[in-house]
Amino acid sequence: MRWAGNVALGRPITNITIVGGGTAGWIAAAHLNHALQWGPTGRPDVAITLIESPNIPSVGVGEGTLPLLAHTLELLQISEPEFVLRTNATFKYGTRLENWNVDDRRQPYAFVHPFHCGSWVRGLNPGNSFRAHGVPGRENLHGREYVRLVSRSVEAIERRKAPRDVAAAPYSNKLRYAYHVDAARFAEFLSEVCQARGVQRLADDVIDVEHDERGFVSALKLAKSGTHAVELVIDCTGFRGLLINEAMSEPFVPFSDYLLNDRAIPIQVAHRDLKSIEPVTVSRALEAGWSWRIPLHSRLGTGYVYSSAFKSDEKALEELHTQLAGDHLLTEPRVLRMRVGRSRRAWVKNCVAIGLSAGFLEPLESTAIQSIDLSARWLVATMPTTDFEEPLRAKFNATIEKFYEHVRDFLALHYTLGNRDDTPYWLAVRNETKKSDAVLENLALWRHAVPDGLDVSPPGIFSSCSLQSVLFGKDFYRNTPAPTIDVVAGDVWRRYCLEWEGIKDALLDSLPDHLELIEAMRAAAQIGDTVGRPPETQMLAVSETPRPGAA
């Protein structure tokens, strides 16, 4: 017991239980382990136990990520070369959206949502100057050319460039990047890291949940291990929401009025040519949804996300097989039902939901792993005592709610701003889906001014760069008056465009091939070394990771 004046304070939590493995469970375990057990302020009295069912198979899809994951891996002191080797990772500079819109001739086209959107010009947002002046000598170009003009990412994708030199330090970059990863192998890798650092794993199934007089979870009944006492429990049980929805009776808030897709068919296919893989996630619009294509080092992850209201599972499988004509299939496709929305509160009493149990929005912009990563970070930042202070719960829940609504509204732009009318699905997602007040207000605003930092409030993960790339990519500003303020003079704009083009060319010419860096990192991990990192500051591989208190 601690005291502040005459007020008794709860003691620090020493017993944390995570129910469910996979990427959600093991990312949560890694953050909690680093903050409470193994990290620089680790406490030997803290026990973290992850209960993982041996009877739930992994989906094993390839998954895209966002740039924060690299910072997380570095924070957790995980070797980047070893991560790349163990997860069959490749680099990613953004998402290319194909066939989502059509041009004036009703022909589909592609545009890129990049992680990098260039520099401001004379302190002003380049988007308005592009609207006013276009590209020097090519003033009538489609709005999607904006991203090519201001970002390094489009040419880096096309030229298949690495984000840094082969000899540069891990996690450094000249191009902002994320990863494509094998989600199942990522979970296995983190499992080894966490167990080596002190997390205990129980292979068991939860068959019942006990509550105390306050309604808190007091214990879990396990099929093999009996009763497991609980202090703080993390629900990573996926769409089932075993603890947050079933045991704690927290309702689920669906987003099906906003986002119509409720099915996914993942499948693995072989590379046709490993050297041709691009550092980009591809999303191709289909008749009742879209397909993804994620290049791993070992294979391609692909599949179909669609609405069952507009396409039966059988017809979706037929359409997917048509898209995969010529590919060698490595797995049999299976239909997954998606629960799109969020739990009303992600933290109830002493139970915190992370991952699919907290919420899920379709994987169009690779937010699944990002949501897990951020939720675990926010839990560490609001870690309670055994009093489970209400202000901490309230802050966490408000942050999670804003996060899912922010992502929902960003995804909605992809559909709301579509102009396809060739199938009932594309007419419905544009005209019949619900739009939040924020989306409607912002679209009205952005007709007059391109998005800037003021249009994105924490905890948003999509910046004004992301918003601009979608608006310009979908030709949102066609036939709108050019701005007269926040615009540089024409000669300044021309000089900016020429100088920026030269900077991009020089940078990309200096970088090695994407696959060359990946192969170098894989080789370094296999011999127990890291690329370009002095021995005294090398990241620790799993086998070299000491337990707390070890010599």
XYZ file of C-alpha atoms in Angstrom:
551
model
C 0.000 0.000 0.000
C 1.263 3.496 -0.868
C 0.051 6.783 0.617
C -0.281 10.307 -0.820
C -1.074 12.550 2.126
C -3.906 10.709 3.865
C -5.053 8.868 0.726
C -4.151 5.220 0.231
C -2.927 4.376 -3.268
C -3.009 1.008 -4.962
C 0.180 -0.975 -5.311
C 1.897 -1.451 -8.678
C 0.509 -4.303 -10.751
C 2.742 -7.377 -10.673
C 0.600 -9.988 -12.434
C -0.390 -9.479 -16.100
C -2.184 -12.160 -18.101
C -2.606 -12.054 -21.878
C -5.226 -14.380 -23.369
C -4.523 -15.180 -26.999
C -1.322 -15.247 -29.015
C -0.847 -14.264 -32.640
C 0.466 -10.834 -33.544
C -1.868 -9.109 -31.065
C -0.867 -11.167 -28.053
C 2.849 -11.180 -28.722
C 3.138 -7.491 -29.657
C 1.300 -6.648 -26.435
C 3.591 -8.997 -24.522
C 6.685 -7.429 -26.113
C 5.698 -3.888 -25.112
C 4.701 -4.853 -21.575
C 7.807 -6.981 -21.154
C 10.076 -4.170 -22.316
C 8.390 -1.562 -20.131
C 7.932 -3.630 -16.976
C 10.266 -6.643 -16.991
C 13.223 -6.598 -19.322
C 13.762 -2.943 -20.213
C 15.979 -0.387 -18.462
C 13.464 0.075 -15.616
C 12.501 -3.601 -15.414
C 11.079 -4.950 -12.168
C 11.870 -8.524 -11.146
C 8.544 -8.797 -9.269
C 6.422 -8.473 -12.438
C 5.061 -11.682 -13.999
C 3.637 -11.683 -17.535
C 1.859 -14.819 -18.703
C 0.478 -15.378 -22.193
C -2.146 -18.115 -22.548
C -2.217 -19.373 -26.127
C -4.655 -21.983 -27.357
C -2.991 -24.940 -29.097
C -6.225 -25.525 -31.023
C -6.580 -22.255 -32.966
C -4.719 -22.308 -36.315
C -2.996 -19.240 -37.724
C -4.349 -17.662 -40.905
C -0.759 -17.152 -42.079
C -1.334 -14.246 -44.487
C 1.221 -11.765 -45.668
C 0.514 -8.443 -44.049
C 1.430 -4.845 -44.779
C 2.485 -2.484 -42.013
C 3.016 1.233 -41.452
C 6.309 3.024 -40.641
C 5.854 3.065 -36.847
C 6.685 -0.654 -36.712
C 10.358 0.015 -37.481
C 10.505 2.417 -34.524
C 8.841 -0.202 -32.330
C 11.324 -2.913 -33.276
C 14.206 -0.559 -32.553
C 12.625 0.438 -29.216
C 12.303 -3.238 -28.295
C 15.979 -3.800 -29.200
C 15.222 -6.394 -31.856
C 17.750 -7.026 -34.594
C 16.338 -5.722 -37.873
C 18.292 -8.215 -40.019
C 17.038 -11.087 -37.876
C 13.486 -9.740 -38.080
C 13.731 -9.531 -41.878
C 15.062 -13.091 -42.098
C 12.614 -14.659 -39.647
C 9.473 -12.990 -41.038
C 10.439 -13.119 -44.743
C 10.016 -9.346 -44.715
C 10.391 -6.934 -47.584
C 10.248 -3.145 -47.564
C 7.210 -1.019 -48.339
C 6.913 2.659 -49.370
C 3.152 2.911 -49.594
C 0.054 1.499 -51.284
C -0.738 1.537 -54.986
C -4.481 1.646 -55.612
C -5.393 0.210 -59.000
C -8.771 0.527 -60.772
C -10.420 2.397 -57.902
C -11.288 5.296 -60.199
C -11.651 5.861 -63.935
C -10.491 8.727 -66.130
C -12.468 10.844 -68.595
C -12.463 7.960 -71.085
C -13.845 5.606 -68.400
C -10.518 3.803 -68.281
C -9.248 2.635 -64.868
C -5.991 4.054 -63.565
C -3.675 3.699 -60.559
C -2.290 6.105 -57.987
C 0.017 5.775 -54.980
C -0.600 6.621 -51.331
C 3.032 7.070 -50.183
C 4.742 7.350 -46.816
C 6.640 10.444 -48.007
C 5.178 13.610 -49.526
C 8.144 15.904 -50.077
C 9.002 19.252 -48.584
C 7.056 22.447 -48.270
C 8.014 25.277 -50.614
C 8.862 28.621 -49.018
C 7.023 27.401 -45.927
C 3.814 26.762 -47.896
C 1.922 23.583 -48.608
C 2.897 22.465 -52.157
C -0.607 21.124 -52.811
C -2.073 24.564 -53.390
C 0.759 25.616 -55.682
C 0.268 22.415 -57.694
C -3.423 23.258 -58.071
C -2.544 26.783 -59.199
C 0.389 26.035 -61.518
C 0.345 22.300 -62.330
C 3.658 20.837 -63.464
C 5.862 23.135 -65.532
C 5.425 22.232 -69.187
C 2.699 19.695 -68.348
C 0.032 21.869 -66.748
C -2.888 19.641 -67.768
C -1.718 16.498 -66.030
C -4.119 14.411 -63.972
C -4.184 15.221 -60.256
C -2.599 11.866 -59.428
C 0.675 13.221 -60.809
C 0.928 15.384 -57.696
C 2.310 12.518 -55.642
C 4.898 11.697 -58.318
C 5.952 15.338 -58.309
C 6.431 15.873 -54.572
C 7.294 12.376 -53.284
C 10.313 10.138 -53.688
C 8.155 7.072 -53.204
C 6.619 6.601 -56.665
C 9.940 6.414 -58.519
C 11.477 4.396 -55.670
C 8.714 1.820 -56.118
C 9.063 1.754 -59.892
C 12.865 1.473 -59.726
C 12.682 -1.038 -56.841
C 15.111 0.892 -54.689
C 16.245 0.109 -51.127
C 15.595 2.642 -48.334
C 19.299 2.925 -47.464
C 22.785 1.759 -48.405
C 23.746 -1.843 -47.694
C 26.418 -0.745 -45.194
C 24.161 1.723 -43.356
C 22.968 1.087 -39.812
C 19.765 -0.922 -39.276
C 16.618 1.194 -38.960
C 18.282 4.174 -40.693
C 16.684 5.372 -43.901
C 16.871 7.739 -46.836
C 13.355 6.677 -47.835
C 10.626 6.372 -45.212
C 9.581 2.729 -45.106
C 7.459 0.046 -43.487
C 7.510 -3.728 -44.018
C 5.591 -6.541 -45.592
C 5.699 -9.454 -43.141
C 4.445 -13.004 -42.743
C 2.095 -12.382 -39.807
C 2.290 -15.955 -38.486
C 6.090 -15.985 -38.554
C 6.182 -12.534 -36.961
C 4.135 -13.850 -34.046
C 6.420 -16.882 -33.723
C 9.500 -14.653 -33.749
C 8.116 -12.315 -31.079
C 7.087 -15.334 -29.030
C 10.703 -16.488 -28.907
C 11.964 -12.999 -28.078
C 9.427 -12.521 -25.288
C 9.960 -15.939 -23.732
C 13.724 -15.444 -23.795
C 13.189 -12.171 -21.935
C 10.927 -13.518 -19.216
C 7.355 -13.866 -20.515
C 5.781 -17.185 -19.556
C 3.722 -19.009 -22.200
C 0.921 -21.434 -21.331
C -0.449 -23.632 -24.125
C -4.010 -23.975 -22.875
C -7.649 -23.072 -23.470
C -9.799 -20.795 -21.332
C -13.021 -22.657 -20.491
C -14.527 -20.287 -17.921
C -14.070 -16.851 -16.364
C -14.536 -15.997 -12.676
C -15.465 -12.532 -11.379
C -15.098 -10.924 -7.965
C -17.725 -8.872 -6.151
C -16.766 -5.733 -8.169
C -17.273 -7.493 -11.489
C -13.528 -7.661 -12.155
C -12.050 -10.796 -13.697
C -10.502 -12.615 -10.748
C -9.448 -15.897 -12.346
C -9.499 -17.934 -15.526
C -10.309 -21.621 -15.589
C -8.007 -23.428 -17.995
C -8.647 -26.803 -19.608
C -5.331 -28.333 -18.516
C -3.823 -26.027 -15.910
C -6.825 -25.381 -13.688
C -7.415 -21.990 -12.076
C -5.193 -19.083 -13.093
C -5.466 -15.988 -10.860
C -5.765 -12.624 -12.646
C -4.786 -9.075 -11.720
C -4.723 -7.293 -15.124
C -5.933 -9.304 -18.113
C -5.438 -8.492 -21.806
C -7.980 -9.869 -24.290
C -6.266 -10.848 -27.572
C -8.819 -13.507 -28.523
C -9.691 -12.039 -31.917
C -13.177 -11.495 -33.308
C -14.678 -13.687 -30.576
C -13.890 -11.155 -27.854
C -13.889 -13.930 -25.266
C -13.236 -11.596 -22.353
C -14.254 -8.076 -23.390
C -17.513 -9.027 -25.150
C -18.491 -12.346 -23.574
C -17.169 -12.252 -20.005
C -17.444 -8.464 -19.496
C -20.629 -8.084 -21.621
C -19.243 -5.035 -23.406
C -21.288 -4.385 -26.558
C -19.782 -4.272 -30.036
C -20.352 -1.145 -32.143
C -20.586 -2.137 -35.830
C -19.347 0.102 -38.634
C -21.224 -1.826 -41.314
C -23.188 1.296 -42.298
C -19.911 3.034 -43.151
C -17.848 0.160 -44.596
C -19.711 -2.573 -46.464
C -17.010 -5.237 -46.791
C -17.486 -8.165 -44.410
C -15.600 -11.078 -46.009
C -11.984 -11.877 -46.858
C -10.435 -14.779 -48.773
C -6.674 -15.005 -48.111
C -4.420 -17.191 -50.231
C -0.694 -17.678 -50.736
C 0.877 -17.832 -54.212
C 4.405 -18.391 -55.469
C 6.589 -15.651 -56.931
C 6.790 -15.593 -60.668
C 10.120 -13.777 -60.359
C 11.588 -12.780 -56.996
C 13.670 -10.027 -58.633
C 10.527 -8.290 -59.833
C 8.957 -7.691 -56.414
C 8.078 -4.071 -55.758
C 8.326 -2.320 -52.372
C 4.611 -1.493 -52.367
C 1.310 -3.045 -51.320
C -1.073 -3.303 -54.256
C -4.827 -2.914 -53.839
C -6.808 -3.666 -57.020
C -10.510 -2.851 -57.132
C -12.723 -5.766 -58.214
C -16.464 -6.165 -58.800
C -17.573 -6.180 -55.145
C -14.479 -5.098 -53.243
C -10.758 -5.270 -53.816
C -7.842 -7.689 -53.874
C -4.506 -7.242 -52.171
C -1.044 -8.305 -53.266
C 1.746 -8.268 -50.686
C 5.238 -9.430 -51.714
C 7.195 -11.374 -49.105
C 10.654 -12.772 -49.747
C 9.270 -16.319 -49.741
C 5.984 -15.834 -51.611
C 3.106 -13.485 -52.322
C 0.175 -12.942 -50.004
C -3.027 -12.136 -51.813
C -6.786 -12.422 -51.509
C -10.160 -10.712 -51.897
C -11.959 -8.369 -49.495
C -15.615 -7.982 -50.469
C -19.214 -7.442 -49.406
C -21.383 -10.542 -49.086
C -24.413 -8.359 -49.826
C -23.166 -7.928 -53.392
C -21.176 -11.109 -54.040
C -21.704 -14.650 -52.791
C -18.728 -16.546 -51.408
C -18.836 -18.901 -54.394
C -18.839 -16.051 -56.921
C -16.072 -14.276 -55.008
C -13.914 -17.407 -55.184
C -14.554 -17.620 -58.920
C -13.547 -13.989 -59.427
C -10.435 -14.433 -57.305
C -9.350 -17.501 -59.287
C -9.752 -15.486 -62.488
C -7.476 -12.797 -61.030
C -4.891 -15.440 -60.104
C -4.778 -17.079 -63.528
C -1.180 -18.067 -64.189
C -0.177 -18.007 -60.512
C 0.903 -21.138 -58.660
C -1.317 -21.447 -55.583
C 0.454 -22.556 -52.392
C -2.632 -22.791 -50.154
C -6.314 -23.432 -50.553
C -8.440 -20.278 -50.225
C -10.891 -20.072 -47.345
C -13.575 -17.527 -46.558
C -13.158 -15.470 -43.375
C -15.977 -13.449 -41.835
C -14.869 -10.009 -40.693
C -16.393 -8.228 -37.713
C -16.005 -4.581 -38.732
C -16.333 -2.034 -35.945
C -15.115 -1.749 -32.379
C -16.000 -2.711 -28.844
C -17.787 0.209 -27.212
C -14.981 0.394 -24.638
C -11.672 -1.392 -25.054
C -10.897 -1.239 -21.314
C -13.548 -2.410 -18.856
C -12.655 -2.783 -15.155
C -9.421 -4.867 -15.200
C -9.819 -6.200 -18.756
C -8.180 -4.511 -21.766
C -8.896 -5.599 -25.352
C -6.115 -5.319 -27.935
C -6.305 -6.375 -31.573
C -9.421 -7.812 -33.210
C -11.244 -8.052 -29.883
C -10.946 -4.257 -29.527
C -11.879 -3.496 -33.112
C -11.164 -4.099 -36.756
C -11.499 -2.113 -39.945
C -10.924 -3.690 -43.310
C -7.207 -4.061 -44.163
C -7.182 -1.558 -47.034
C -4.510 0.683 -45.494
C -2.600 -1.862 -43.385
C -3.846 -0.678 -40.003
C -4.264 -4.027 -38.211
C -0.737 -4.412 -36.806
C -0.546 -0.643 -36.320
C -3.653 -0.692 -34.100
C -2.127 -3.447 -31.958
C 1.185 -1.625 -31.658
C -0.444 1.667 -30.681
C -2.881 0.055 -28.243
C -0.011 -1.653 -26.435
C 1.931 1.619 -26.313
C -1.111 3.470 -24.953
C -1.658 0.796 -22.306
C 1.934 1.167 -21.128
C 1.450 4.952 -21.015
C -1.727 4.582 -18.887
C -0.650 1.590 -16.785
C -2.783 1.619 -13.600
C -2.132 0.444 -10.102
C -4.315 -2.206 -8.530
C -6.888 0.590 -8.010
C -7.441 0.660 -11.790
C -7.867 4.416 -11.733
C -10.877 5.619 -13.738
C -9.105 8.617 -15.392
C -6.561 6.240 -16.934
C -9.291 3.954 -18.280
C -11.200 6.936 -19.626
C -8.161 8.313 -21.433
C -7.315 4.949 -22.952
C -10.881 4.330 -24.115
C -11.244 7.809 -25.596
C -7.963 7.402 -27.470
C -8.970 4.015 -28.886
C -12.387 5.356 -29.935
C -10.814 8.312 -31.761
C -8.291 6.030 -33.437
C -10.900 3.708 -34.936
C -13.098 6.589 -36.042
C -10.110 8.310 -37.661
C -9.204 5.170 -39.610
C -12.841 4.504 -40.515
C -13.201 7.997 -41.959
C -9.939 7.771 -43.911
C -10.981 4.460 -45.438
C -14.387 5.930 -46.258
C -12.702 8.529 -48.491
C -11.499 5.739 -50.794
C -15.122 4.777 -51.459
C -16.902 8.124 -51.158
C -14.594 9.712 -53.739
C -14.898 6.845 -56.204
C -16.418 7.419 -59.639
C -16.957 3.856 -60.815
C -20.531 3.013 -61.728
C -20.059 -0.357 -63.435
C -21.431 -2.565 -60.610
C -24.121 -2.172 -57.925
C -21.383 -2.447 -55.269
C -19.471 0.618 -56.485
C -22.662 2.641 -56.743
C -23.624 1.637 -53.207
C -20.305 2.398 -51.518
C -20.308 5.855 -53.070
C -23.948 6.802 -52.662
C -25.533 4.679 -49.944
C -22.957 4.267 -47.186
C -23.125 6.454 -44.109
C -20.636 9.324 -43.905
C -19.601 10.727 -40.547
C -20.073 14.411 -39.831
C -16.283 14.783 -39.862
C -16.026 13.347 -43.390
C -18.815 15.588 -44.722
C -17.407 18.708 -43.060
C -13.870 18.025 -44.255
C -14.872 17.291 -47.840
C -16.706 20.607 -47.927
C -13.628 22.344 -46.512
C -11.138 20.594 -48.789
C -12.937 21.818 -51.888
C -11.423 25.200 -51.021
C -8.120 24.279 -49.335
C -5.916 21.201 -49.408
C -5.578 19.328 -46.098
C -2.861 20.423 -43.708
C -1.724 19.485 -40.230
C -4.699 21.220 -38.636
C -7.038 18.704 -40.281
C -5.459 15.737 -38.480
C -5.838 15.451 -34.727
C -4.204 12.849 -32.467
C -4.349 9.903 -32.328
C -4.579 9.938 -36.116
C -2.041 7.866 -38.018
C -2.841 9.238 -41.464
C -1.268 12.639 -41.982
C -2.191 15.497 -44.274
C 0.210 13.829 -46.730
C -2.063 10.765 -46.774
C -5.180 12.880 -47.179
C -3.673 14.867 -50.038
C -2.477 11.752 -51.862
C -5.995 10.273 -51.845
C -7.697 13.542 -52.824
C -5.290 14.244 -55.677
C -5.170 10.583 -56.654
C -8.927 10.564 -57.070
C -8.865 13.873 -58.963
C -10.918 15.563 -56.254
C -9.817 19.021 -57.419
C -10.858 18.650 -61.060
C -12.971 21.640 -62.114
C -12.505 23.528 -58.854
C -11.140 27.093 -58.787
C -7.399 27.324 -58.239
C -6.407 28.886 -54.913
C -5.013 32.405 -54.799
C -3.546 32.263 -51.281
C -0.965 29.894 -49.774
C 0.533 29.776 -53.275
C 4.069 30.664 -54.355
C 4.781 32.611 -57.514
C 4.995 30.678 -60.752
C 8.760 31.124 -61.171
C 9.377 29.957 -57.593
C 7.190 26.913 -58.212
C 9.042 26.030 -61.433
C 12.385 26.268 -59.637
C 11.070 24.108 -56.789
C 9.886 21.427 -59.220
C 13.208 21.345 -61.107
C 15.306 21.307 -57.939
C 13.194 18.624 -56.286
C 13.390 16.458 -59.411
C 17.182 16.698 -59.323
C 17.300 15.850 -55.627
C 15.112 12.778 -56.177
C 17.150 11.534 -59.128
C 20.453 11.922 -57.260
C 19.094 10.118 -54.200
C 17.578 7.207 -56.107
C 20.680 6.811 -58.278
C 22.755 6.421 -55.098
C 20.596 3.678 -53.550
C 20.987 -0.065 -54.130
C 18.290 -2.392 -55.366
C 15.519 -3.284 -52.921
C 16.253 -7.008 -53.124
C 20.011 -6.441 -52.734
C 19.545 -4.903 -49.277
C 17.097 -7.612 -48.228
C 19.509 -10.378 -49.248
C 22.360 -8.633 -47.419
C 20.282 -8.366 -44.241
C 19.212 -12.014 -44.449
C 22.826 -13.083 -44.891
C 23.956 -10.949 -41.953
C 21.285 -12.461 -39.706
C 22.306 -15.990 -40.701
C 25.911 -15.401 -39.617
C 24.894 -13.639 -36.404
C 25.996 -10.162 -37.469
C 24.138 -6.932 -38.206
C 24.733 -4.685 -41.178
C 26.759 -1.564 -40.484
C 26.309 -1.590 -36.718
C 29.410 -1.336 -34.494
C 29.780 -4.437 -32.274
C 29.301 -2.517 -29.057
C 25.890 -1.195 -30.159
C 24.538 -4.201 -32.030
C 20.955 -5.199 -31.398
C 20.611 -8.456 -29.549
C 19.395 -11.502 -31.455
C 16.948 -13.843 -29.722
C 19.618 -16.378 -28.787
C 21.812 -13.624 -27.315
C 19.125 -11.900 -25.273
C 19.827 -12.052 -21.521
C 17.078 -12.573 -18.985
C 16.603 -9.841 -16.362
C 19.385 -10.001 -13.828
C 21.555 -12.290 -15.969
C 25.282 -11.668 -16.043
